[in-house]
Structures are given as C-alpha cells and as structure tokens.
mmCIF file of C-alpha atoms in Angstrom:
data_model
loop_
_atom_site.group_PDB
_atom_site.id
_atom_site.type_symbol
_atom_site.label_atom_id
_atom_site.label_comp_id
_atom_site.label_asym_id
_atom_site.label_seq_id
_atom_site.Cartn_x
_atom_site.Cartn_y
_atom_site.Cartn_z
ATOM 1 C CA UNK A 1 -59.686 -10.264 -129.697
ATOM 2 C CA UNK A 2 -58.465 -7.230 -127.236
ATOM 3 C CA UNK A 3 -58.591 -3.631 -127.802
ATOM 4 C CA UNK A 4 -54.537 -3.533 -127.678
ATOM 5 C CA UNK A 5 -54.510 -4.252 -131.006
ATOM 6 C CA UNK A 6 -55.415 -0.613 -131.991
ATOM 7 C CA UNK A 7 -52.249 -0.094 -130.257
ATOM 8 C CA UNK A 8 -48.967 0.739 -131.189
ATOM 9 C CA UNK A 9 -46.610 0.213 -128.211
ATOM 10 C CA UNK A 10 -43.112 0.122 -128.632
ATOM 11 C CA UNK A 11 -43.162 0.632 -132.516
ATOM 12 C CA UNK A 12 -41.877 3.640 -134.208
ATOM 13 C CA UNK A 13 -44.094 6.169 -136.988
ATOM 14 C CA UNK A 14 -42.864 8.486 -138.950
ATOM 15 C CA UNK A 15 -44.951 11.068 -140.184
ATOM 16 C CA UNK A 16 -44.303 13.028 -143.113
ATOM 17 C CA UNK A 17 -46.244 16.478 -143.319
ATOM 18 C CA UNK A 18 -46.187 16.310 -139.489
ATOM 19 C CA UNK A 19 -45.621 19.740 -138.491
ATOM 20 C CA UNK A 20 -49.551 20.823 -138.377
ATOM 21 C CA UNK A 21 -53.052 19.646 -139.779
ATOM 22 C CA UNK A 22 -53.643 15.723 -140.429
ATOM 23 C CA UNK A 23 -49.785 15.150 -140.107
ATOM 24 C CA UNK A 24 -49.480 16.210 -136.902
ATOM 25 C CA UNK A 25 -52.760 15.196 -135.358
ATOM 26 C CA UNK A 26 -51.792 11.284 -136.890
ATOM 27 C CA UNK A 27 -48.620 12.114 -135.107
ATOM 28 C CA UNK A 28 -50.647 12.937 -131.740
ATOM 29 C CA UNK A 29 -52.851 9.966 -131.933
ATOM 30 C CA UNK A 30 -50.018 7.873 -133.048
ATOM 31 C CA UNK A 31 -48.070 8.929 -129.668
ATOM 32 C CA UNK A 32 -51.259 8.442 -127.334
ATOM 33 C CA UNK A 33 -50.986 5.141 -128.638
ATOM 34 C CA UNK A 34 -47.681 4.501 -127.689
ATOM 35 C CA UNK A 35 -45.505 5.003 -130.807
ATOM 36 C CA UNK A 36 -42.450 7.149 -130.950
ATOM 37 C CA UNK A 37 -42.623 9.794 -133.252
ATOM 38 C CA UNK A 38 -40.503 11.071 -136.399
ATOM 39 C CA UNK A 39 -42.078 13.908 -137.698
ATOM 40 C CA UNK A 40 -40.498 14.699 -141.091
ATOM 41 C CA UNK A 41 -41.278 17.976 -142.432
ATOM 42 C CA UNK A 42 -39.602 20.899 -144.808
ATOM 43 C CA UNK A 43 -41.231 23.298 -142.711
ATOM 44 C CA UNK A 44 -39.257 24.968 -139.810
ATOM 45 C CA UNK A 45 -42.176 24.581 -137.158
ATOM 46 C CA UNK A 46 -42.019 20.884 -137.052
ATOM 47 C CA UNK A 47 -39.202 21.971 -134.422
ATOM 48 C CA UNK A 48 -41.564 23.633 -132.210
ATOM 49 C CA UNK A 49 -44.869 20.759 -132.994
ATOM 50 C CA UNK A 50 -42.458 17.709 -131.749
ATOM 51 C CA UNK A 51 -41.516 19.732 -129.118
ATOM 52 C CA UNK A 52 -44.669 20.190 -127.974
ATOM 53 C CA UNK A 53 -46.033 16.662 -128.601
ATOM 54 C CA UNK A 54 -43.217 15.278 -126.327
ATOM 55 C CA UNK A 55 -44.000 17.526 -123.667
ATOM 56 C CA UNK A 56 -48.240 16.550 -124.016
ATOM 57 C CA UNK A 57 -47.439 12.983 -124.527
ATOM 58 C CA UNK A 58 -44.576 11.303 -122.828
ATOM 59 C CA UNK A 59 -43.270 9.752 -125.645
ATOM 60 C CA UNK A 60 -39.658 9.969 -127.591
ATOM 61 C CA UNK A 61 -40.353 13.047 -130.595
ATOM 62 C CA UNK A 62 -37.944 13.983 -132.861
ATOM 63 C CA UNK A 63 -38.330 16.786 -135.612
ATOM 64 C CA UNK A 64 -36.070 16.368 -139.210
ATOM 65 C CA UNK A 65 -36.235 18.940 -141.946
ATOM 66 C CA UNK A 66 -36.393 17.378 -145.242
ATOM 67 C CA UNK A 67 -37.662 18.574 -148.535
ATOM 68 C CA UNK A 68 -38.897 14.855 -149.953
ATOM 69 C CA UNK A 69 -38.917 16.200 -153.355
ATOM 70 C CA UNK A 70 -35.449 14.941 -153.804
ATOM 71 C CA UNK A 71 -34.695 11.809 -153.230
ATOM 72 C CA UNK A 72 -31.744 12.002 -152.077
ATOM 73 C CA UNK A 73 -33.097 13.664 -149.378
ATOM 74 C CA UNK A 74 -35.630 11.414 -148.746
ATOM 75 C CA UNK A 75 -33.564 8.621 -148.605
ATOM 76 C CA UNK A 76 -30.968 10.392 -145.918
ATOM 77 C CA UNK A 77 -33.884 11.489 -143.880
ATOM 78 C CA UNK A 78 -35.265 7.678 -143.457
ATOM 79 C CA UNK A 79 -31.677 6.678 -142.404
ATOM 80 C CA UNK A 80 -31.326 9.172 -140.006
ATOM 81 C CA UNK A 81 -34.604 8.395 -138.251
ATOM 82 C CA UNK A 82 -33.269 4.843 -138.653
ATOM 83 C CA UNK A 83 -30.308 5.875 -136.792
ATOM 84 C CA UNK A 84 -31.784 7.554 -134.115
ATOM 85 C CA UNK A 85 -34.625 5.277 -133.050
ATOM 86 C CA UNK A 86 -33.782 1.844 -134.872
ATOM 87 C CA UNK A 87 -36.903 0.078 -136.436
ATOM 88 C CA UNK A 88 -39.260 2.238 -137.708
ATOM 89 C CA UNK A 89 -42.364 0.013 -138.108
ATOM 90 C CA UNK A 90 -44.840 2.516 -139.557
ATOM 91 C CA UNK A 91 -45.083 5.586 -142.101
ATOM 92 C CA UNK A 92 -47.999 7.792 -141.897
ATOM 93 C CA UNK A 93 -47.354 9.553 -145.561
ATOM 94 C CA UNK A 94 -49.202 13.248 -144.874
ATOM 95 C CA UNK A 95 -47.412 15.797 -147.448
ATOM 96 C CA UNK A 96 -49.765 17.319 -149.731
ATOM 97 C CA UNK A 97 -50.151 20.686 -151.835
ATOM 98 C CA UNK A 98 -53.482 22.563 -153.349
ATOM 99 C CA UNK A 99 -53.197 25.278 -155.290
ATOM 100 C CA UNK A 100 -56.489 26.310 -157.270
ATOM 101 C CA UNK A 101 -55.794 27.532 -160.747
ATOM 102 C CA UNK A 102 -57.974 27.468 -163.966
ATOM 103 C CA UNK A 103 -56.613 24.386 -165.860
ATOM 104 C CA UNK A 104 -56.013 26.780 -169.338
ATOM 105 C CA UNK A 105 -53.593 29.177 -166.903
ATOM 106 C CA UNK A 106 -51.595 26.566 -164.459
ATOM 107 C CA UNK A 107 -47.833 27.189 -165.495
ATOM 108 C CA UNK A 108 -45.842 24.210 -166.096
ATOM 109 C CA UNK A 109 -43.659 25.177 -163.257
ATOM 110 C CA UNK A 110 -47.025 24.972 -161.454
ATOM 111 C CA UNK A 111 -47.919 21.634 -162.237
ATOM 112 C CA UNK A 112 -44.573 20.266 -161.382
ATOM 113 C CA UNK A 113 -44.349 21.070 -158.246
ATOM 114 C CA UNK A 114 -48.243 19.716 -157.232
ATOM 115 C CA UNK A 115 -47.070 16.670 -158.942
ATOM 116 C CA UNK A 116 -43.539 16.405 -157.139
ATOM 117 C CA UNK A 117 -44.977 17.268 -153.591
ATOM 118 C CA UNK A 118 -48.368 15.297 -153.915
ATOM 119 C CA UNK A 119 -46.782 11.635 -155.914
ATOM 120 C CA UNK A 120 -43.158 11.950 -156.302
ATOM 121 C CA UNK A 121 -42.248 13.103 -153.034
ATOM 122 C CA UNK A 122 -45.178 10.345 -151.260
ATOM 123 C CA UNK A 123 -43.401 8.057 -153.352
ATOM 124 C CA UNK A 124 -39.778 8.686 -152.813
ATOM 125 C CA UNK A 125 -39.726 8.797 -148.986
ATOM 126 C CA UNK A 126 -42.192 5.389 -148.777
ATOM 127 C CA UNK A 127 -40.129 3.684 -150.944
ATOM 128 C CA UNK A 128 -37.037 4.462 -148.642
ATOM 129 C CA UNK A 129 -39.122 3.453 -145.261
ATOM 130 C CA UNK A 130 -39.632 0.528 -147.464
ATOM 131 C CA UNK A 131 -36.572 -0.762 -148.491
ATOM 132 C CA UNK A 132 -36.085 -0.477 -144.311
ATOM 133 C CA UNK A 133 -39.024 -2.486 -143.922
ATOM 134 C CA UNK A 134 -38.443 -5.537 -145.982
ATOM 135 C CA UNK A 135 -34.666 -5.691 -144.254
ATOM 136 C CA UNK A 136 -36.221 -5.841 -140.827
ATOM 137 C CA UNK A 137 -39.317 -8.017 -141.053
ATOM 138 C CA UNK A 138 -42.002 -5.821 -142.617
ATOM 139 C CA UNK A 139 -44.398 -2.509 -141.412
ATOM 140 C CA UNK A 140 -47.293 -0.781 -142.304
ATOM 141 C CA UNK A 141 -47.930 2.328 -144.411
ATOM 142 C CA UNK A 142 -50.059 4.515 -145.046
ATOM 143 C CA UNK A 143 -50.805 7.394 -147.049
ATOM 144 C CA UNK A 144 -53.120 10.419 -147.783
ATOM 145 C CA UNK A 145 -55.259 10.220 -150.738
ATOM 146 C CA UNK A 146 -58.491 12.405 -151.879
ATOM 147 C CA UNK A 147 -61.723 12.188 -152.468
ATOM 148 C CA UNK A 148 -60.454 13.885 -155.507
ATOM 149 C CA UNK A 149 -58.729 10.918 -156.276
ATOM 150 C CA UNK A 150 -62.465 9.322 -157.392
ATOM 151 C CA UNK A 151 -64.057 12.614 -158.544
ATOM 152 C CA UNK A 152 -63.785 16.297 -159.548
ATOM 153 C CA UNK A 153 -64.827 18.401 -157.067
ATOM 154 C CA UNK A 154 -66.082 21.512 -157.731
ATOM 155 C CA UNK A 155 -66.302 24.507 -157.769
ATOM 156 C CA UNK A 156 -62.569 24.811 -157.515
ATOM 157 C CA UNK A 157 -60.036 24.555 -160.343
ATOM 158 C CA UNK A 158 -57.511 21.948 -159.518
ATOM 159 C CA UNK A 159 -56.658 20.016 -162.196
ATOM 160 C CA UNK A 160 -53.441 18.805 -161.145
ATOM 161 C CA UNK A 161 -54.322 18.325 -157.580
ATOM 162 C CA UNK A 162 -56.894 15.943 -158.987
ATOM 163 C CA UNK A 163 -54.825 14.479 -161.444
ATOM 164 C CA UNK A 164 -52.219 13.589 -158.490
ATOM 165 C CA UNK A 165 -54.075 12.152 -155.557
ATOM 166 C CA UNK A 166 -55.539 9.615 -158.203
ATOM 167 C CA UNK A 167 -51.708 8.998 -159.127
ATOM 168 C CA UNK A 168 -51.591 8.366 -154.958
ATOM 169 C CA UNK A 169 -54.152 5.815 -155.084
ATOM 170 C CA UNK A 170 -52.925 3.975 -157.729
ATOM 171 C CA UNK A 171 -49.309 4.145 -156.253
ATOM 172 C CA UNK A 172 -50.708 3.234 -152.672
ATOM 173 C CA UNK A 173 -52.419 -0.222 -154.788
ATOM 174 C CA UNK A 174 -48.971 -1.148 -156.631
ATOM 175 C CA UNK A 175 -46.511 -1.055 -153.814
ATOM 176 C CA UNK A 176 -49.293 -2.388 -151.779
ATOM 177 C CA UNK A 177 -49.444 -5.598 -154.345
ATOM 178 C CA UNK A 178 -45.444 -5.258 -154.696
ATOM 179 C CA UNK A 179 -44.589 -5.267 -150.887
ATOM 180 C CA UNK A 180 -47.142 -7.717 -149.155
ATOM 181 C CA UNK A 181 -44.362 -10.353 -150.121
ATOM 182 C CA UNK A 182 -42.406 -8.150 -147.298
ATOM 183 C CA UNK A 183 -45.085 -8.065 -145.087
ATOM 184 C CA UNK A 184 -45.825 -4.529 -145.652
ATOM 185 C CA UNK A 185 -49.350 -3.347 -145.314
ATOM 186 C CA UNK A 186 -49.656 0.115 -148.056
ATOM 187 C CA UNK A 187 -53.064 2.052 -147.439
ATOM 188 C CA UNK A 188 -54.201 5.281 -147.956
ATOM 189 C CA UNK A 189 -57.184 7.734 -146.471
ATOM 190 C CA UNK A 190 -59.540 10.053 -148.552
ATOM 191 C CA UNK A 191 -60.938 12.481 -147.029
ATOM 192 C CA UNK A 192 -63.514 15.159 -148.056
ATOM 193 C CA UNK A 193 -63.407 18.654 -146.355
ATOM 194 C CA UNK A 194 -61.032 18.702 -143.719
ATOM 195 C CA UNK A 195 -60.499 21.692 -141.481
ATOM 196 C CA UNK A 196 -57.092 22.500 -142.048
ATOM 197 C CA UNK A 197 -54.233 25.135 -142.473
ATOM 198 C CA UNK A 198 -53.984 24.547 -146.332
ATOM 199 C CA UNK A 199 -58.187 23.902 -146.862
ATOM 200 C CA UNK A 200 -58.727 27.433 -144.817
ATOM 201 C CA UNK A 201 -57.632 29.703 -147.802
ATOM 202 C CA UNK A 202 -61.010 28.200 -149.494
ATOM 203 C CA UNK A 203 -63.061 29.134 -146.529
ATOM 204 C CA UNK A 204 -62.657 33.082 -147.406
ATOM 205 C CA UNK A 205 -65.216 32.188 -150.125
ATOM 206 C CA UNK A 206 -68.084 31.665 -148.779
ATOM 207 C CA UNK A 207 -69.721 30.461 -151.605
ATOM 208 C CA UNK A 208 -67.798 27.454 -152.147
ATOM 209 C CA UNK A 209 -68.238 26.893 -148.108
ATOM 210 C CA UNK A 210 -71.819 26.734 -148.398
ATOM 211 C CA UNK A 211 -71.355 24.363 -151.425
ATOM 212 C CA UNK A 212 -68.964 22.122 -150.287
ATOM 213 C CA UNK A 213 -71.363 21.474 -146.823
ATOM 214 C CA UNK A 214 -74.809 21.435 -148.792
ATOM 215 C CA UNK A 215 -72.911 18.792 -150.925
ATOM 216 C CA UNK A 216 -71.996 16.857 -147.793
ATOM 217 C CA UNK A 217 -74.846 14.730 -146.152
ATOM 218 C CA UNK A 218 -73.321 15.397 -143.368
ATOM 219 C CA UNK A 219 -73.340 18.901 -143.816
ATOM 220 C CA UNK A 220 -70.024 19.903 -141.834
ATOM 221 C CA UNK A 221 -66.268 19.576 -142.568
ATOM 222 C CA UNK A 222 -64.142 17.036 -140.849
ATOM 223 C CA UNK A 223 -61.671 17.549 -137.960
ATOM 224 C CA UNK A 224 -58.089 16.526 -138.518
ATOM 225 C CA UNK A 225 -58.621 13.836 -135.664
ATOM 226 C CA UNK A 226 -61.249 12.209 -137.294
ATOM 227 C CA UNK A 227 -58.951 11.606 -140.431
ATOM 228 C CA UNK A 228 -56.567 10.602 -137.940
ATOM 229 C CA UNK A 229 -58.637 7.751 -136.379
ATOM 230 C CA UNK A 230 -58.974 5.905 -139.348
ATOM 231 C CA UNK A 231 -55.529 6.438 -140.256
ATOM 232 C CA UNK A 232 -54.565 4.982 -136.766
ATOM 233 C CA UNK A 233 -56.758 1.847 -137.660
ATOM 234 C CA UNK A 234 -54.845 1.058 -140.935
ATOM 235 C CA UNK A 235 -51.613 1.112 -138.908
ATOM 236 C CA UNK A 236 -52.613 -1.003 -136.098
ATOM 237 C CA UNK A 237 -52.904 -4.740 -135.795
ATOM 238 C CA UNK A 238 -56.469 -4.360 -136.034
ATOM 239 C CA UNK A 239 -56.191 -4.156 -139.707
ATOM 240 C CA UNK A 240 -53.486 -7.372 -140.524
ATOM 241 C CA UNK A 241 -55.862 -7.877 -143.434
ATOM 242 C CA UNK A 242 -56.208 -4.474 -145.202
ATOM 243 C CA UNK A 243 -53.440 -3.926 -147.885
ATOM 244 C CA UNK A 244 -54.262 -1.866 -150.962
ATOM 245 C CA UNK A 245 -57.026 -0.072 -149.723
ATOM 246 C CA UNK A 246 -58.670 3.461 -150.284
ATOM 247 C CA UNK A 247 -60.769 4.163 -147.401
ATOM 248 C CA UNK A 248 -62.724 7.392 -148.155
ATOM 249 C CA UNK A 249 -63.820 9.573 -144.811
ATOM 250 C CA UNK A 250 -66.006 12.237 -146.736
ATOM 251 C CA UNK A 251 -69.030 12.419 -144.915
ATOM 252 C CA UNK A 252 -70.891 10.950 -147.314
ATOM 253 C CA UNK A 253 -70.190 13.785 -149.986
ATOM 254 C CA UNK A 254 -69.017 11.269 -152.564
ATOM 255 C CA UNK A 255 -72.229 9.112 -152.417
ATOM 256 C CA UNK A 256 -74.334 11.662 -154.493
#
C-alpha cells in the first residue's frame, strides 16, 4: 500500500462549478495532485480562477463556459474538454444553487431553476463524461450532495433545495449501480456549513449563524478544502471500492 494512490498523476478532472468555493478548491487539490484541470463553469471568472491555478500549480488549466442546464451544452462542453486534453478520467460534479424562500411563496419559475441547476444540470453533464468513460476504459465521479439531502435544516426555507440534493443522492446511487459494469466509480459529498460565496448571504443573519454552529458539535463551519479532501479521496485509487456512496462531512451536525 503507498501513499501514491491518493494521487492523480497524469489523469485529467473536470470540475463543474469550478470557478470559486468547493469547485475550485477540488480543482486546486485536484492539480496539487497532479491532475490537469477542466474547470467548467457558466460564470465568466472561471477565466481568471484557471488562470490563476495554472500559474500556482504547474499544471495544464483550461476554463470553458457552459450553462449545463441544457444538454446540449453539456454534451458539447465534455467533447471539447475531450478534444483538448484526451481522456478525461475524473468529474468532480460542484454546481449547486440556494435560494431561501417560504415554501407557500417559491414561484414555479423558482423551483425550476433550483431543480435544473442542482439535478438536471449534475445529471446531464455526468452522464456525458460518462458515455466518455465507458468508451475509454472507465473513471471516477463524483458529486456534491447535502446534508439536506438526509434532513431539513432549519431555520431556513428551502424546500426545493432540499427536495433536490436528495434527488442528487439518489441519482449519484443509480448511475453508480448502472455504470460499475463500466468501471465507473459515482460518489457524492455532503457537507454541512461550508464557508462559501453562495452560504455567505446566510451569514448576515446572525441568528441563524449562531444556530447553525450551536447545532454543530463541532461548533464551526467547514473550509472549502476540507470538503475538498474527501472529495479528493473518492477520486483517487485509494477508494477502488467505494461506488454509490454518500459520505457526509458535517461536523457532526447531523448526528443530533
């Protein structure tokens, strides 16, 4: 047994939702580990992140700007990264939206689009790494889920953000059950409180701050990276057993 095989020299990761928080600090660790990096993002900063990732790391980065939603799109994004760096061995799956809104006043239109970001898009652009995958000998994938996924966390409304990362983990089991005959690995992370851009809106109230880390035995929030380390796991050799998992990193706040 060596340490190499948290490694991932010579392989290549996209990284959808790569641009900033647990995207792009899966896309950092994934580099220092010796991956080249897709990042695949609808945002126009993912220019400017691989950019600076290539600089910090050494490694091959390469931004495309795709809105996943469609999948069209998604499937002409995963050819062109296909095209530019050949076998893409691994998918870190990062794309997410929250919006809090009282279940009796979230517009349809509102709904939709949690639901198209959070599962259809996940799904669209992992079944189009996929379909890469099986043609070239297998990979590993792996996906963001939610401790939402398990439970309803309060005090925020989110009823469709809820309703969708439990749609991820049941997605994340089926193609995991579907694909091992590929040799594809499908796994997903669900974290807790994670100190990002899109979690920071919630930290204006300070109520639900003081909540949400009373609530946690550990009593703090997580850093991106330490999402990102477990993600990095799931990818690696190191896990060649682990398909179909749910691996929550909550700091305990789903064992009350």
């Amino acid at each position: 047994m060596s340490l190499d095989q948290f490694r991932l020299d010579g392989r290549i990761a996209a990284v959808t939702g790569g641009a900033r928080g647990i995207g792009f600090a899966i896309a950092e660790l994934a580099a220092t580990a010796g991956a080249d990096i897709a990042i695949i993002d609808i945002l126009e900063e993912g220019s400017d992140s691989a950019a600076r990732l290539e600089a910090a790391s050494g490694r091959t980065v390469r931004a495309y700007r795709a809105d996943l939603r469609d999948p069209v799109a998604a499937r002409a994004v995963a050819e062109d990264v296909e095209r530019d760096f050949g076998r893409v061995g691994v998918l870190f799956n990062c794309i997410g939206i929250n919006p809090n809104t009282d279940v009796l006043e979230i517009p349809a239109e509102e709904w939709r689009d949690v639901i198209n970001v959070n599962v259809n898009a996940q799904f669209f652009i992992a079944q189009a790494f996929a379909r890469q995958m099986a043609r070239n000998g297998g990979g590993s994938i792996v996906s963001i889920g939610s401790d939402s996924g398990f439970i309803v966390d309060k005090p925020q409304p989110q009823a469709h953000y809820n309703t969708s990362k439990a749609a991820v983990h049941q997605m994340v089991k089926s193609m995991a059950v579907e694909l091992a005959p590929h040799k594809i690995r499908v796994n997903a992370v669900a974290p807790g409180y994670v100190l990002t851009e899109m979690t920071r809106r919630g930290l204006s109230n300070t109520e639900w701050v003081k909540l949400w880390e009373e609530m946690t035995p550990m009593k703090r929030f997580a850093e991106p990276s330490e999402i990102a380390n477990v993600m990095l796991f799931l990818a690696s050799d190191a896990a060649s057993y682990m398909t179909g998992s749910i691996v929550l990193v909550d700091g305990g706040y789903t064992c009350w």
